[in-house]
mmCIF file of C-alpha atoms in Angstrom:
data_model
loop_
_atom_site.group_PDB
_atom_site.id
_atom_site.type_symbol
_atom_site.label_atom_id
_atom_site.label_comp_id
_atom_site.label_asym_id
_atom_site.label_seq_id
_atom_site.Cartn_x
_atom_site.Cartn_y
_atom_site.Cartn_z
ATOM 1 C CA UNK A 946 33.503 -28.768 43.593
ATOM 2 C CA UNK A 947 36.714 -30.807 43.319
ATOM 3 C CA UNK A 948 39.845 -29.533 41.636
ATOM 4 C CA UNK A 949 43.317 -30.967 41.147
ATOM 5 C CA UNK A 950 46.146 -28.634 40.196
ATOM 6 C CA UNK A 951 49.490 -29.914 38.992
ATOM 7 C CA UNK A 952 49.253 -33.227 40.836
ATOM 8 C CA UNK A 953 52.487 -35.211 40.796
ATOM 9 C CA UNK A 954 53.155 -38.469 42.627
ATOM 10 C CA UNK A 955 56.522 -40.187 42.375
ATOM 11 C CA UNK A 956 57.513 -43.361 44.227
ATOM 12 C CA UNK A 957 60.891 -44.886 44.844
ATOM 13 C CA UNK A 958 61.102 -48.315 43.244
ATOM 14 C CA UNK A 959 61.240 -51.179 45.719
ATOM 15 C CA UNK A 960 63.681 -53.168 43.594
ATOM 16 C CA UNK A 961 67.454 -53.121 43.508
ATOM 17 C CA UNK A 962 69.108 -49.881 42.398
ATOM 18 C CA UNK A 963 69.831 -49.651 38.690
ATOM 19 C CA UNK A 964 73.528 -49.865 37.863
ATOM 20 C CA UNK A 965 74.478 -49.695 41.517
ATOM 21 C CA UNK A 966 73.060 -46.179 41.855
ATOM 22 C CA UNK A 967 69.861 -44.858 43.399
ATOM 23 C CA UNK A 968 66.557 -46.695 43.140
ATOM 24 C CA UNK A 969 64.452 -45.802 40.130
ATOM 25 C CA UNK A 970 61.625 -43.270 40.471
ATOM 26 C CA UNK A 971 58.149 -44.431 39.432
ATOM 27 C CA UNK A 972 56.239 -41.491 37.940
ATOM 28 C CA UNK A 973 52.738 -42.730 38.750
ATOM 29 C CA UNK A 974 51.021 -39.343 38.310
ATOM 30 C CA UNK A 975 52.922 -36.751 36.351
ATOM 31 C CA UNK A 976 51.253 -33.337 36.348
ATOM 32 C CA UNK A 977 47.458 -33.761 36.358
ATOM 33 C CA UNK A 978 44.913 -30.934 36.275
ATOM 34 C CA UNK A 979 41.236 -31.851 36.707
ATOM 35 C CA UNK A 980 38.004 -30.115 37.638
ATOM 36 C CA UNK A 981 34.778 -31.803 38.774
ATOM 37 C CA UNK A 982 31.684 -29.621 38.582
ATOM 38 C CA UNK A 983 28.908 -29.860 41.156
ATOM 39 C CA UNK A 984 26.309 -32.489 40.264
ATOM 40 C CA UNK A 985 28.267 -33.810 37.281
ATOM 41 C CA UNK A 986 30.190 -36.980 36.472
ATOM 42 C CA UNK A 987 33.800 -36.961 35.329
ATOM 43 C CA UNK A 988 34.855 -40.171 33.599
ATOM 44 C CA UNK A 989 38.545 -41.048 33.899
ATOM 45 C CA UNK A 990 39.723 -43.679 31.418
ATOM 46 C CA UNK A 991 42.985 -45.299 30.416
ATOM 47 C CA UNK A 992 44.882 -48.571 30.215
ATOM 48 C CA UNK A 993 45.900 -50.544 33.288
ATOM 49 C CA UNK A 994 48.924 -48.985 34.943
ATOM 50 C CA UNK A 995 48.297 -45.466 33.654
ATOM 51 C CA UNK A 996 47.916 -44.042 37.176
ATOM 52 C CA UNK A 997 44.139 -43.961 37.632
ATOM 53 C CA UNK A 998 44.080 -45.650 41.040
ATOM 54 C CA UNK A 999 47.001 -43.583 42.330
ATOM 55 C CA UNK A 1000 45.140 -40.455 41.257
ATOM 56 C CA UNK A 1001 42.123 -41.743 43.200
ATOM 57 C CA UNK A 1002 44.167 -41.891 46.407
ATOM 58 C CA UNK A 1003 45.476 -38.379 45.828
ATOM 59 C CA UNK A 1004 42.012 -36.924 45.203
ATOM 60 C CA UNK A 1005 40.804 -38.403 48.492
ATOM 61 C CA UNK A 1006 43.915 -37.259 50.396
ATOM 62 C CA UNK A 1007 44.694 -40.878 51.272
ATOM 63 C CA UNK A 1008 48.198 -40.283 49.951
ATOM 64 C CA UNK A 1009 50.193 -37.071 49.778
ATOM 65 C CA UNK A 1010 51.350 -35.930 46.341
ATOM 66 C CA UNK A 1011 54.957 -35.141 45.568
ATOM 67 C CA UNK A 1012 53.648 -31.752 44.474
ATOM 68 C CA UNK A 1013 50.352 -30.122 43.553
ATOM 69 C CA UNK A 1014 47.100 -29.357 45.348
ATOM 70 C CA UNK A 1015 43.645 -30.901 45.799
ATOM 71 C CA UNK A 1016 40.831 -28.417 46.413
ATOM 72 C CA UNK A 1017 37.344 -29.287 47.668
ATOM 73 C CA UNK A 1018 34.987 -26.325 47.570
ATOM 74 C CA UNK A 1019 38.034 -24.079 47.463
ATOM 75 C CA UNK A 1020 39.795 -25.622 50.487
ATOM 76 C CA UNK A 1021 43.168 -27.284 49.991
ATOM 77 C CA UNK A 1022 42.925 -30.723 51.616
ATOM 78 C CA UNK A 1023 46.684 -31.007 51.933
ATOM 79 C CA UNK A 1024 47.033 -27.989 54.214
ATOM 80 C CA UNK A 1025 44.110 -28.700 56.556
ATOM 81 C CA UNK A 1026 44.701 -29.624 60.205
ATOM 82 C CA UNK A 1027 44.070 -33.315 60.875
ATOM 83 C CA UNK A 1028 40.740 -32.694 62.636
ATOM 84 C CA UNK A 1029 39.441 -30.562 59.769
ATOM 85 C CA UNK A 1030 40.703 -33.078 57.193
ATOM 86 C CA UNK A 1031 38.802 -35.821 59.011
ATOM 87 C CA UNK A 1032 35.598 -33.787 58.733
ATOM 88 C CA UNK A 1033 36.250 -32.969 55.073
ATOM 89 C CA UNK A 1034 36.734 -36.633 54.231
ATOM 90 C CA UNK A 1035 33.071 -37.179 54.997
ATOM 91 C CA UNK A 1036 32.320 -35.258 51.809
ATOM 92 C CA UNK A 1037 34.371 -37.619 49.609
ATOM 93 C CA UNK A 1038 33.676 -41.334 49.775
ATOM 94 C CA UNK A 1039 35.006 -44.270 47.763
ATOM 95 C CA UNK A 1040 33.209 -47.085 45.948
ATOM 96 C CA UNK A 1041 35.765 -49.818 45.351
ATOM 97 C CA UNK A 1042 36.228 -52.166 42.422
ATOM 98 C CA UNK A 1043 35.835 -55.513 44.154
ATOM 99 C CA UNK A 1044 32.604 -55.622 46.168
ATOM 100 C CA UNK A 1045 33.697 -58.749 48.041
ATOM 101 C CA UNK A 1046 37.175 -57.908 49.315
ATOM 102 C CA UNK A 1047 36.080 -54.373 50.255
ATOM 103 C CA UNK A 1048 33.520 -55.692 52.774
ATOM 104 C CA UNK A 1049 34.327 -57.173 56.186
ATOM 105 C CA UNK A 1050 33.107 -60.807 56.009
ATOM 106 C CA UNK A 1051 32.483 -60.888 59.775
ATOM 107 C CA UNK A 1052 30.026 -57.986 59.734
ATOM 108 C CA UNK A 1053 26.369 -57.986 58.764
ATOM 109 C CA UNK A 1054 25.006 -55.688 56.072
ATOM 110 C CA UNK A 1055 23.526 -53.427 58.735
ATOM 111 C CA UNK A 1056 26.834 -53.201 60.600
ATOM 112 C CA UNK A 1057 28.735 -52.457 57.387
ATOM 113 C CA UNK A 1058 26.477 -49.537 56.461
ATOM 114 C CA UNK A 1059 26.307 -48.221 60.023
ATOM 115 C CA UNK A 1060 30.057 -48.423 60.692
ATOM 116 C CA UNK A 1061 30.963 -44.995 59.173
ATOM 117 C CA UNK A 1062 28.344 -43.400 61.432
ATOM 118 C CA UNK A 1063 29.769 -45.186 64.469
ATOM 119 C CA UNK A 1064 33.181 -43.719 63.588
ATOM 120 C CA UNK A 1065 31.880 -40.184 62.933
ATOM 121 C CA UNK A 1066 29.637 -40.213 65.974
ATOM 122 C CA UNK A 1067 28.895 -36.493 65.968
ATOM 123 C CA UNK A 1068 27.085 -36.729 62.627
ATOM 124 C CA UNK A 1069 23.986 -38.576 63.831
ATOM 125 C CA UNK A 1070 22.531 -39.669 67.206
ATOM 126 C CA UNK A 1071 23.123 -43.343 67.952
ATOM 127 C CA UNK A 1072 19.416 -44.170 68.070
ATOM 128 C CA UNK A 1073 18.939 -42.937 64.473
ATOM 129 C CA UNK A 1074 21.846 -44.794 62.855
ATOM 130 C CA UNK A 1075 20.180 -48.176 62.396
ATOM 131 C CA UNK A 1076 17.106 -46.541 60.871
ATOM 132 C CA UNK A 1077 19.252 -44.579 58.385
ATOM 133 C CA UNK A 1078 21.183 -47.741 57.503
ATOM 134 C CA UNK A 1079 17.936 -49.597 56.771
ATOM 135 C CA UNK A 1080 16.773 -46.692 54.618
ATOM 136 C CA UNK A 1081 20.019 -46.747 52.637
ATOM 137 C CA UNK A 1082 19.707 -50.485 52.023
ATOM 138 C CA UNK A 1083 16.262 -49.854 50.579
ATOM 139 C CA UNK A 1084 17.529 -46.945 48.428
ATOM 140 C CA UNK A 1085 20.186 -49.091 46.757
ATOM 141 C CA UNK A 1086 17.711 -51.866 45.990
ATOM 142 C CA UNK A 1087 18.448 -54.297 48.817
ATOM 143 C CA UNK A 1088 15.803 -55.866 51.030
ATOM 144 C CA UNK A 1089 16.111 -54.325 54.528
ATOM 145 C CA UNK A 1090 14.923 -57.712 55.780
ATOM 146 C CA UNK A 1091 18.342 -59.049 54.756
ATOM 147 C CA UNK A 1092 20.152 -56.529 56.950
ATOM 148 C CA UNK A 1093 21.531 -59.270 59.190
ATOM 149 C CA UNK A 1094 23.051 -61.297 56.370
ATOM 150 C CA UNK A 1095 26.801 -61.423 55.827
ATOM 151 C CA UNK A 1096 28.546 -60.446 52.552
ATOM 152 C CA UNK A 1097 28.983 -64.046 51.337
ATOM 153 C CA UNK A 1098 25.197 -64.452 51.388
ATOM 154 C CA UNK A 1099 24.755 -61.783 48.697
ATOM 155 C CA UNK A 1100 25.419 -61.935 44.960
ATOM 156 C CA UNK A 1101 28.172 -59.840 43.364
ATOM 157 C CA UNK A 1102 25.749 -57.126 42.281
ATOM 158 C CA UNK A 1103 24.125 -57.057 45.713
ATOM 159 C CA UNK A 1104 27.523 -56.743 47.384
ATOM 160 C CA UNK A 1105 28.341 -53.747 45.202
ATOM 161 C CA UNK A 1106 25.015 -52.176 46.166
ATOM 162 C CA UNK A 1107 25.983 -52.770 49.784
ATOM 163 C CA UNK A 1108 29.290 -50.995 49.177
ATOM 164 C CA UNK A 1109 27.428 -48.074 47.630
ATOM 165 C CA UNK A 1110 25.094 -47.866 50.630
ATOM 166 C CA UNK A 1111 28.108 -47.738 52.941
ATOM 167 C CA UNK A 1112 29.644 -44.941 50.846
ATOM 168 C CA UNK A 1113 26.418 -42.932 51.188
ATOM 169 C CA UNK A 1114 26.136 -43.337 54.958
ATOM 170 C CA UNK A 1115 27.852 -40.020 55.762
ATOM 171 C CA UNK A 1116 25.830 -38.112 53.141
ATOM 172 C CA UNK A 1117 28.868 -37.241 50.993
ATOM 173 C CA UNK A 1118 28.910 -34.701 48.199
ATOM 174 C CA UNK A 1119 31.397 -36.597 46.018
ATOM 175 C CA UNK A 1120 31.757 -40.290 45.235
ATOM 176 C CA UNK A 1121 35.009 -41.547 43.749
ATOM 177 C CA UNK A 1122 34.106 -44.770 41.952
ATOM 178 C CA UNK A 1123 37.182 -46.890 41.162
ATOM 179 C CA UNK A 1124 36.036 -49.257 38.381
ATOM 180 C CA UNK A 1125 32.844 -50.049 40.335
ATOM 181 C CA UNK A 1126 31.245 -52.309 37.707
ATOM 182 C CA UNK A 1127 34.250 -54.034 36.102
ATOM 183 C CA UNK A 1128 33.902 -57.129 38.335
ATOM 184 C CA UNK A 1129 30.187 -57.559 37.530
ATOM 185 C CA UNK A 1130 28.315 -59.360 34.755
ATOM 186 C CA UNK A 1131 27.127 -57.150 31.891
ATOM 187 C CA UNK A 1132 23.445 -57.344 32.866
ATOM 188 C CA UNK A 1133 24.284 -56.453 36.464
ATOM 189 C CA UNK A 1134 26.558 -53.628 35.268
ATOM 190 C CA UNK A 1135 23.576 -51.939 33.617
ATOM 191 C CA UNK A 1136 21.527 -52.163 36.811
ATOM 192 C CA UNK A 1137 24.296 -50.681 38.947
ATOM 193 C CA UNK A 1138 24.942 -47.884 36.424
ATOM 194 C CA UNK A 1139 21.241 -46.988 36.506
ATOM 195 C CA UNK A 1140 21.423 -46.997 40.305
ATOM 196 C CA UNK A 1141 24.316 -44.518 40.222
ATOM 197 C CA UNK A 1142 22.231 -42.204 38.030
ATOM 198 C CA UNK A 1143 19.209 -42.444 40.336
ATOM 199 C CA UNK A 1144 21.311 -41.703 43.416
ATOM 200 C CA UNK A 1145 22.928 -38.739 41.686
ATOM 201 C CA UNK A 1146 19.509 -37.215 41.055
ATOM 202 C CA UNK A 1147 18.320 -38.053 44.579
ATOM 203 C CA UNK A 1148 21.323 -36.687 46.494
ATOM 204 C CA UNK A 1149 22.840 -34.204 44.020
ATOM 205 C CA UNK A 1150 26.086 -36.172 44.009
ATOM 206 C CA UNK A 1151 29.192 -35.487 41.962
ATOM 207 C CA UNK A 1152 31.084 -38.517 40.647
ATOM 208 C CA UNK A 1153 34.637 -39.257 39.607
ATOM 209 C CA UNK A 1154 34.015 -42.455 37.648
ATOM 210 C CA UNK A 1155 37.197 -44.400 36.897
ATOM 211 C CA UNK A 1156 37.078 -47.167 34.292
ATOM 212 C CA UNK A 1157 38.898 -48.789 31.422
ATOM 213 C CA UNK A 1158 35.640 -49.585 29.586
ATOM 214 C CA UNK A 1159 34.793 -46.602 27.387
ATOM 215 C CA UNK A 1160 31.338 -47.976 26.595
ATOM 216 C CA UNK A 1161 30.439 -47.815 30.300
ATOM 217 C CA UNK A 1162 31.879 -44.320 30.711
ATOM 218 C CA UNK A 1163 29.833 -43.076 27.769
ATOM 219 C CA UNK A 1164 26.628 -43.930 29.652
ATOM 220 C CA UNK A 1165 27.527 -42.221 32.924
ATOM 221 C CA UNK A 1166 29.934 -39.336 32.269
ATOM 222 C CA UNK A 1167 29.273 -35.692 31.469
ATOM 223 C CA UNK A 1168 32.972 -35.061 30.872
ATOM 224 C CA UNK A 1169 35.781 -37.470 29.999
ATOM 225 C CA UNK A 1170 39.482 -37.319 30.834
ATOM 226 C CA UNK A 1171 41.833 -39.736 29.062
ATOM 227 C CA UNK A 1172 44.959 -40.724 30.989
ATOM 228 C CA UNK A 1173 48.206 -42.154 29.626
ATOM 229 C CA UNK A 1174 51.382 -42.853 31.596
ATOM 230 C CA UNK A 1175 50.397 -40.577 34.474
ATOM 231 C CA UNK A 1176 49.245 -37.666 32.294
ATOM 232 C CA UNK A 1177 45.902 -36.383 31.031
ATOM 233 C CA UNK A 1178 46.131 -36.349 27.234
ATOM 234 C CA UNK A 1179 42.556 -35.243 26.471
ATOM 235 C CA UNK A 1180 39.768 -33.750 28.571
ATOM 236 C CA UNK A 1181 36.423 -32.484 27.358
ATOM 237 C CA UNK A 1182 32.679 -33.005 27.317
ATOM 238 C CA UNK A 1183 31.578 -36.548 26.581
ATOM 239 C CA UNK A 1184 29.877 -36.010 23.231
ATOM 240 C CA UNK A 1185 32.797 -34.061 21.790
ATOM 241 C CA UNK A 1186 35.424 -36.566 22.927
ATOM 242 C CA UNK A 1187 33.466 -39.568 21.670
ATOM 243 C CA UNK A 1188 32.341 -38.103 18.354
ATOM 244 C CA UNK A 1189 35.511 -36.193 17.447
ATOM 245 C CA UNK A 1190 38.508 -37.498 19.427
ATOM 246 C CA UNK A 1191 41.463 -35.171 18.943
ATOM 247 C CA UNK A 1192 44.323 -37.086 20.563
ATOM 248 C CA UNK A 1193 45.693 -40.149 18.723
ATOM 249 C CA UNK A 1194 45.562 -42.221 21.913
ATOM 250 C CA UNK A 1195 41.885 -41.380 22.419
ATOM 251 C CA UNK A 1196 41.198 -42.379 18.813
ATOM 252 C CA UNK A 1197 42.938 -45.713 19.379
ATOM 253 C CA UNK A 1198 40.946 -46.430 22.547
ATOM 254 C CA UNK A 1199 37.630 -45.593 20.904
ATOM 255 C CA UNK A 1200 38.419 -47.714 17.854
ATOM 256 C CA UNK A 1201 38.595 -50.756 20.150
ATOM 257 C CA UNK A 1202 35.060 -50.271 21.550
ATOM 258 C CA UNK A 1203 32.722 -52.944 20.073
ATOM 259 C CA UNK A 1204 29.962 -51.520 17.873
ATOM 260 C CA UNK A 1205 26.566 -53.208 18.455
ATOM 261 C CA UNK A 1206 25.285 -52.105 15.019
ATOM 262 C CA UNK A 1207 26.432 -54.698 12.437
ATOM 263 C CA UNK A 1208 25.841 -52.217 9.604
ATOM 264 C CA UNK A 1209 28.458 -49.809 10.919
ATOM 265 C CA UNK A 1210 31.109 -52.359 11.857
ATOM 266 C CA UNK A 1211 34.280 -51.749 9.938
ATOM 267 C CA UNK A 1212 33.195 -48.258 8.883
ATOM 268 C CA UNK A 1213 36.025 -46.862 10.960
ATOM 269 C CA UNK A 1214 39.166 -48.973 11.028
ATOM 270 C CA UNK A 1215 40.543 -50.469 14.208
ATOM 271 C CA UNK A 1216 43.740 -48.737 15.307
ATOM 272 C CA UNK A 1217 46.205 -51.264 16.688
ATOM 273 C CA UNK A 1218 48.954 -49.636 18.722
ATOM 274 C CA UNK A 1219 52.423 -51.070 18.356
ATOM 275 C CA UNK A 1220 54.407 -52.087 21.415
ATOM 276 C CA UNK A 1221 53.657 -51.658 25.097
ATOM 277 C CA UNK A 1222 53.381 -48.458 27.131
ATOM 278 C CA UNK A 1223 56.802 -47.233 28.290
ATOM 279 C CA UNK A 1224 57.857 -47.901 31.856
ATOM 280 C CA UNK A 1225 56.816 -45.182 34.331
ATOM 281 C CA UNK A 1226 60.337 -45.428 35.746
ATOM 282 C CA UNK A 1227 61.774 -44.300 32.406
ATOM 283 C CA UNK A 1228 59.122 -42.277 30.565
ATOM 284 C CA UNK A 1229 60.158 -40.981 27.155
ATOM 285 C CA UNK A 1230 61.111 -37.357 26.673
ATOM 286 C CA UNK A 1231 58.544 -35.047 25.154
ATOM 287 C CA UNK A 1232 55.103 -36.531 24.577
ATOM 288 C CA UNK A 1233 54.671 -39.748 26.566
ATOM 289 C CA UNK A 1234 52.738 -41.324 23.679
ATOM 290 C CA UNK A 1235 55.140 -40.546 20.847
ATOM 291 C CA UNK A 1236 56.843 -43.971 20.969
ATOM 292 C CA UNK A 1237 53.550 -45.623 19.878
ATOM 293 C CA UNK A 1238 51.986 -42.820 17.829
ATOM 294 C CA UNK A 1239 51.621 -43.033 14.039
ATOM 295 C CA UNK A 1240 51.666 -39.221 13.804
ATOM 296 C CA UNK A 1241 54.917 -38.796 15.731
ATOM 297 C CA UNK A 1242 57.466 -36.278 14.454
ATOM 298 C CA UNK A 1243 60.767 -34.971 15.813
ATOM 299 C CA UNK A 1244 58.988 -32.298 17.856
ATOM 300 C CA UNK A 1245 56.997 -34.959 19.743
ATOM 301 C CA UNK A 1246 60.107 -36.568 21.197
ATOM 302 C CA UNK A 1247 61.757 -33.276 22.045
ATOM 303 C CA UNK A 1248 59.038 -31.187 23.690
ATOM 304 C CA UNK A 1249 56.229 -32.101 26.076
ATOM 305 C CA UNK A 1250 52.928 -30.789 24.655
ATOM 306 C CA UNK A 1251 50.940 -28.319 26.745
ATOM 307 C CA UNK A 1252 47.184 -29.065 26.969
ATOM 308 C CA UNK A 1253 45.436 -26.601 24.658
ATOM 309 C CA UNK A 1254 42.106 -26.316 22.876
ATOM 310 C CA UNK A 1255 42.174 -27.454 19.225
ATOM 311 C CA UNK A 1256 41.271 -24.880 16.584
ATOM 312 C CA UNK A 1257 37.638 -23.745 16.804
ATOM 313 C CA UNK A 1258 37.028 -26.053 19.767
ATOM 314 C CA UNK A 1259 37.151 -24.472 23.203
ATOM 315 C CA UNK A 1260 35.250 -27.264 24.943
ATOM 316 C CA UNK A 1261 38.230 -29.513 25.591
ATOM 317 C CA UNK A 1262 41.952 -29.617 26.216
ATOM 318 C CA UNK A 1263 44.320 -31.843 24.226
ATOM 319 C CA UNK A 1264 47.995 -32.495 24.993
ATOM 320 C CA UNK A 1265 49.188 -33.129 21.435
ATOM 321 C CA UNK A 1266 51.393 -31.228 18.993
ATOM 322 C CA UNK A 1267 49.342 -32.470 16.031
ATOM 323 C CA UNK A 1268 45.750 -33.029 17.211
ATOM 324 C CA UNK A 1269 42.824 -33.844 14.968
ATOM 325 C CA UNK A 1270 40.708 -30.771 14.224
#
C-alpha cells in the first residue's frame, strides 16, 4: 500500500559554519525502509528528535528526500507530474498532534470538514458536500447540531475528532497520524484510540501511527518500527517486538513503560541509558546507538549494521550486530 525505500533527508544547518567551513549537515532521516500493508497499522516509535516527523513529511510528499523513493500502490510519488501528485495526495491524509493549532479558529466545524472538498471540487458535487460533512461529524462522535461552532467551543478531545473528520473528507486510503493523542488526557486518549479502530474497520483504512508512548502503540499497531537517530533499528509484528525485543534500544524503551500489574513490577529491571542521543549533525560511525549501548563492541563503532532477521525469527528485521535471540 505504502512503501519507503532508502529514504534519506539531510538539511543544511541554519547556524554559523563550524570552524569557518561549510554549514553542518543535519541527518534527519538516514536510510529508512518501511512497508505499510493494506488495512493494517504501522506504529512508528522513538525519542523526540529521532526523525519521526520528518519521515511523516517525506511519506506524504510534503518534502522531497535527499534520496530514496516513496511508493503508493506501486506509484512513485516523487516522479509524478504535479497534477497527478495532487490527485494522489487525496489518498494520504494527516492527523496532526495538536488539535487546536491545526484548526482555523475563524472557521466553523462544518467549514473545516468541508474545506478539503471545496479545494478538490471534482471529487463531489457542491450540493452534497455539506451533507457529507455532517455525516462525518456524526461518524467521529460529534453532534452535527454543533456544526456551526468554532474550534474554541470544543474540548481537546472534540477538536481532535474534528481534525479526524477533516482528514476523512476526501475518503483517503491512508492516514498518517503524527502523535494524535499525546496532547489529550488519558481517558480521552482511550476514546480517540477506539475511534481510530472503528474508522479503520468502517473505511478499510491503513494507518501510520507515530508516537513516543509505547503503551499507546501496543493498542493500535499491527507492526512496530523503532527509530533512533534517523534510522530504523527494529521492525516487526507487534507481539514479537513487545514480547521479545531484539535490539538493545527497543529493550530500553520497553523497560520504561509503566506496568499496571503491581505483582509484576520489578520483575524485569529498568534499563537506564547513559548520556544523550548523539547530534544528528555528527552521528557516530557504525551503529548509531553504540555510544549508549551496554553491549557495544569494537565492531559496533566500525561498521553500520544491516537490518537482518535474528536466528529462527523471520518476522522482523533488526539492525544490530549482537541482537537478542
